[in-house]
Short mmCIF file of C-alpha atoms in Angstrom, two decimals:
data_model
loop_
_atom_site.label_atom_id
_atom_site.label_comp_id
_atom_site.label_asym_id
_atom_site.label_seq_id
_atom_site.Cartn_x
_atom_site.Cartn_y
_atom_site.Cartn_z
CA UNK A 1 196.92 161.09 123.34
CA UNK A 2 197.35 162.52 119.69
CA UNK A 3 198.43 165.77 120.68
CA UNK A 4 201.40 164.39 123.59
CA UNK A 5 202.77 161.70 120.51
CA UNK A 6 202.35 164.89 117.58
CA UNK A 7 204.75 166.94 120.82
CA UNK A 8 207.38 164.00 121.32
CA UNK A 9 207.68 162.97 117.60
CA UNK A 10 208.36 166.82 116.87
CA UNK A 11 210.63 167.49 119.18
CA UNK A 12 212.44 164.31 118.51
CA UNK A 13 212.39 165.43 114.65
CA UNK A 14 214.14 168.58 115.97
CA UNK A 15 216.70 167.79 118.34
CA UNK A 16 218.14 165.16 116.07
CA UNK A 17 217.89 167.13 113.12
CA UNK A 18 219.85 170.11 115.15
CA UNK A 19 222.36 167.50 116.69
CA UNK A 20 223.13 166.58 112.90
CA UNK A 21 223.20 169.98 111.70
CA UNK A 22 225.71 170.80 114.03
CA UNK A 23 227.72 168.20 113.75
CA UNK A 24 228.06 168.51 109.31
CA UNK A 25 228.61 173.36 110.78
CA UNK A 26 231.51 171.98 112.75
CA UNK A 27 232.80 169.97 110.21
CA UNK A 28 232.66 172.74 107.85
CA UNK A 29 234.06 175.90 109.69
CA UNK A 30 236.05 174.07 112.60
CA UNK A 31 237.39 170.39 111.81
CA UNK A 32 238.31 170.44 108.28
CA UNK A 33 239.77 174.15 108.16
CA UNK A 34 241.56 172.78 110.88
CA UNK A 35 242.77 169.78 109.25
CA UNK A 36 243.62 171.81 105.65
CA UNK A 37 246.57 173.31 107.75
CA UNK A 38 248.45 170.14 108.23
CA UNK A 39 250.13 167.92 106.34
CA UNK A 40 249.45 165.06 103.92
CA UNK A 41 249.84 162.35 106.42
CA UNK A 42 248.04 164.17 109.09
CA UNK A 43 245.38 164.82 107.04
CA UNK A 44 244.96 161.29 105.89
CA UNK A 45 245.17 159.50 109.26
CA UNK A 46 242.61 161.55 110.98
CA UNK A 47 240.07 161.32 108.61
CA UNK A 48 240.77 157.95 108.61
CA UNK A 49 240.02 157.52 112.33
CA UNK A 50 237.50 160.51 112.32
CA UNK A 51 235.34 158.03 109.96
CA UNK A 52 235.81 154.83 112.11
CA UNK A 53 235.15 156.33 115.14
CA UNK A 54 231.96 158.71 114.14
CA UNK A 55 230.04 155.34 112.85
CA UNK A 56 228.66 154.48 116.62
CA UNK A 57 224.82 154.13 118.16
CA UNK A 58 224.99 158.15 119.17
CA UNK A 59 225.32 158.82 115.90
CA UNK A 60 222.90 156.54 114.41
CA UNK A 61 220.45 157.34 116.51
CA UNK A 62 220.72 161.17 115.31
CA UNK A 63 221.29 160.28 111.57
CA UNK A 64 218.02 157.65 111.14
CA UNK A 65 216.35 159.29 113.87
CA UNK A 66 215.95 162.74 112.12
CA UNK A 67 214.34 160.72 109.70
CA UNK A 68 212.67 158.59 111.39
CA UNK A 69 210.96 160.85 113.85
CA UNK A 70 210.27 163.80 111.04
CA UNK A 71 208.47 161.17 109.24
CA UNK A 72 206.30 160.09 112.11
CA UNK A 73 205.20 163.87 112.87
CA UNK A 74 203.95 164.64 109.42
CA UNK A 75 202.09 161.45 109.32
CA UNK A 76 200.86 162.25 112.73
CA UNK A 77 199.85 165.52 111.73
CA UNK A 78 198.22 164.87 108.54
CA UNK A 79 194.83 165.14 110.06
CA UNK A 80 195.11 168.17 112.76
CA UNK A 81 198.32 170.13 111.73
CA UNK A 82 197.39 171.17 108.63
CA UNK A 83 199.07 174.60 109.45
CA UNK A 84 202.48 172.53 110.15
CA UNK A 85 201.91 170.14 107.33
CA UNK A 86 204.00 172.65 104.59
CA UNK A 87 206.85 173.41 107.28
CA UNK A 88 207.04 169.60 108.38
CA UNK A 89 207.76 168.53 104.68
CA UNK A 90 209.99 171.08 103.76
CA UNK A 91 212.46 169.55 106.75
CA UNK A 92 211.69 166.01 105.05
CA UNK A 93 212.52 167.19 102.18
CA UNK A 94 215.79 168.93 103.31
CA UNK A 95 216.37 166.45 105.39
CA UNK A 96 216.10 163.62 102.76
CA UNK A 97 218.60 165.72 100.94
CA UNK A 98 221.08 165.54 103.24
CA UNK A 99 220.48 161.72 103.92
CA UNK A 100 220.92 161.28 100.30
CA UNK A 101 223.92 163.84 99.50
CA UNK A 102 225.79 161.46 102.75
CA UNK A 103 225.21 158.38 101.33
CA UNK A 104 226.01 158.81 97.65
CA UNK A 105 228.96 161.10 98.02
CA UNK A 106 230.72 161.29 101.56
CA UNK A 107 230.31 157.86 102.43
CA UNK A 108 232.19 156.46 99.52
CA UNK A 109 234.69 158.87 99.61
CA UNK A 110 235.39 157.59 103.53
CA UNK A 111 235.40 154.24 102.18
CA UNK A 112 237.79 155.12 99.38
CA UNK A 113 240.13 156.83 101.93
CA UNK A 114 240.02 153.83 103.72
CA UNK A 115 241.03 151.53 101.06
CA UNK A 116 244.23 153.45 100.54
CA UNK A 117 245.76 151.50 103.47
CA UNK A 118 247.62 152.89 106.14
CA UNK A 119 249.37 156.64 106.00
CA UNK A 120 252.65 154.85 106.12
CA UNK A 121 251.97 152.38 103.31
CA UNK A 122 251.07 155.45 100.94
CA UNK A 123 253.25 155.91 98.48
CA UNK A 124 251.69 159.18 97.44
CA UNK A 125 249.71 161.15 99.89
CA UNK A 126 249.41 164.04 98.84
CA UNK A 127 247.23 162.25 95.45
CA UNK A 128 245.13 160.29 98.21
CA UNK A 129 244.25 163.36 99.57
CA UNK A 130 243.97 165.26 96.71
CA UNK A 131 241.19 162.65 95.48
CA UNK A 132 239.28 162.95 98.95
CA UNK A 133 239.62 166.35 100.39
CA UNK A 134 237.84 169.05 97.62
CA UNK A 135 234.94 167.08 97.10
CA UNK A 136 234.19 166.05 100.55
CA UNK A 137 234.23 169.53 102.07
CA UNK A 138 232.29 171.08 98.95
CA UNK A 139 229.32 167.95 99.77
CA UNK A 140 229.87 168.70 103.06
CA UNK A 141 228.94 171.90 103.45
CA UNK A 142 226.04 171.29 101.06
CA UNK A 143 224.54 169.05 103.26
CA UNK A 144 225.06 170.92 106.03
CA UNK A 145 223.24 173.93 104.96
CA UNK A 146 219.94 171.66 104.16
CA UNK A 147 220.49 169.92 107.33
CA UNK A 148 220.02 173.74 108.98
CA UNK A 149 217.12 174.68 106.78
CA UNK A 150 215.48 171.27 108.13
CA UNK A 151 216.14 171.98 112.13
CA UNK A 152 214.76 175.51 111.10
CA UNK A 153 211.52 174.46 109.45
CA UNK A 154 211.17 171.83 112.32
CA UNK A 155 211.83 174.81 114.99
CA UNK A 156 209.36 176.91 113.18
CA UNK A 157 206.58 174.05 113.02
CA UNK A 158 207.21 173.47 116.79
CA UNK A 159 206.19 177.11 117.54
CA UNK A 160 203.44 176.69 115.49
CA UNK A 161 202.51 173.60 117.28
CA UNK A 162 202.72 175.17 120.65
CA UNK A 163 200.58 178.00 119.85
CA UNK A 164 198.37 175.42 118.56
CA UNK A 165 197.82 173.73 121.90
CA UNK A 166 198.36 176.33 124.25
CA UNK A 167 195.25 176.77 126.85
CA UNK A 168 193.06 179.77 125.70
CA UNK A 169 193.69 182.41 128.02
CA UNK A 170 191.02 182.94 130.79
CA UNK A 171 188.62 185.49 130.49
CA UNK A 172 188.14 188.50 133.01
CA UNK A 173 184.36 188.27 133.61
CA UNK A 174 182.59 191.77 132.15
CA UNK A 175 181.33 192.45 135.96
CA UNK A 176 184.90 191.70 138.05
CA UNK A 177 186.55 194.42 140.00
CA UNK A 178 189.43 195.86 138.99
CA UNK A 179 192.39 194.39 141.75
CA UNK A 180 194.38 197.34 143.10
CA UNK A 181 197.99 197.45 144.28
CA UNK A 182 198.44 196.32 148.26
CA UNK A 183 197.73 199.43 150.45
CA UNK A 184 196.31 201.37 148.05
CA UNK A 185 192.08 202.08 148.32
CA UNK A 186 190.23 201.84 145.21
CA UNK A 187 189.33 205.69 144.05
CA UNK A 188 185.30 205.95 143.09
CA UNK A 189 184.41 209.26 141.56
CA UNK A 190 186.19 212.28 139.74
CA UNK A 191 189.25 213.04 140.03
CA UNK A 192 190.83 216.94 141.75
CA UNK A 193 193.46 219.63 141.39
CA UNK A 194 196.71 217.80 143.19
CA UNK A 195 196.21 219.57 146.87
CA UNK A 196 192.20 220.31 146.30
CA UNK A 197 189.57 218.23 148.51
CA UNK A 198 186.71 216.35 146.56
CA UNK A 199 184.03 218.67 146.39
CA UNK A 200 185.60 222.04 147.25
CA UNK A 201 186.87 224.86 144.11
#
């Protein structure tokens, strides 16, 4: 029973650590290089509606669930995983990181983009964004490098785990016969010239 909860709890650790660390890579060399192109009040309203819409129970459930789940495989493997142990709380640690880098830094910045009021209300957009953008990509792609060092380290204990709790591989008995390809007799005794009978020179 151990081993099938240490399995789900690290795979759970990693999928939702590599859904988050995919989602902070996209954000970094797709969606805001994207968004850097267009204007002011572009720029404004879609991060705007970017951050309303991205706060729903998919993403939750990735966000606290990396956490969650990487916590409950180390303490699940604090007694048999010793190997794992060093790899599991490296991702915590990145991981944590991340957690930490979101809350103190990109989350208020969403909420301070928010509080600017609507695009068309803004008298000056382009110091709105000026406030937000810079340090909210920079953060960004901080966390989103530690957030791929943790689904690595996770990926890299799940190997480990596997080979952990793989079967042994049988083992050929000392006295079994050798099996021979279909059609073909099994050959007892030295071998000839190509063309020369056994026992003839």
């Amino acid at each position: 029973m151990i081993k099938i909860l240490q399995t789900v709890s690290l795979l759970a650790a990693t999928v939702t650590t590599g859904l988050m660390a995919g989602l902070f890579a996209a954000f970094s060399y797709a969606v805001m290089p994207g968004l850097a192109r267009s204007h002011d009040r572009t720029f404004v309203e879609a991060m705007q509606r970017i951050n309303v819409a991205i706060v729903n129970g998919w993403f939750m459930v990735c966000f606290l669930g990396g956490l969650a789940f990487t916590i409950a495989a180390l303490v699940l493997h604090l007694s048999t995983g010793r190997e794992l142990l060093p790899w599991i709380i490296a991702a915590l640690v990145l991981y944590a990181a991340m957690f930490v880098i979101t809350a103190a830094v990109n989350v208020p910045l969403n909420d301070q983009l928010a509080r600017a009021g609507h695009p068309g209300d803004i008298a000056d957009l382009a110091a709105v964004r000026q406030a937000f953008e810079a340090r909210w990509v920079t953060w960004n792609v901080v966390r989103a490098v530690a957030n791929i060092a943790a689904f690595a380290a996770l990926t890299w204990a799940l190997v480990l785990h596997g080979r952990a709790t793989a079967p042994p591989a049988p083992v050929q008995p000392s006295g079994a016969t050798q099996a021979v390809p279909y059609g073909q007799a099994p050959f007892h005794g030295r071998a000839t010239p190509y063309g020369q009978a056994p026992g003839t020179r």
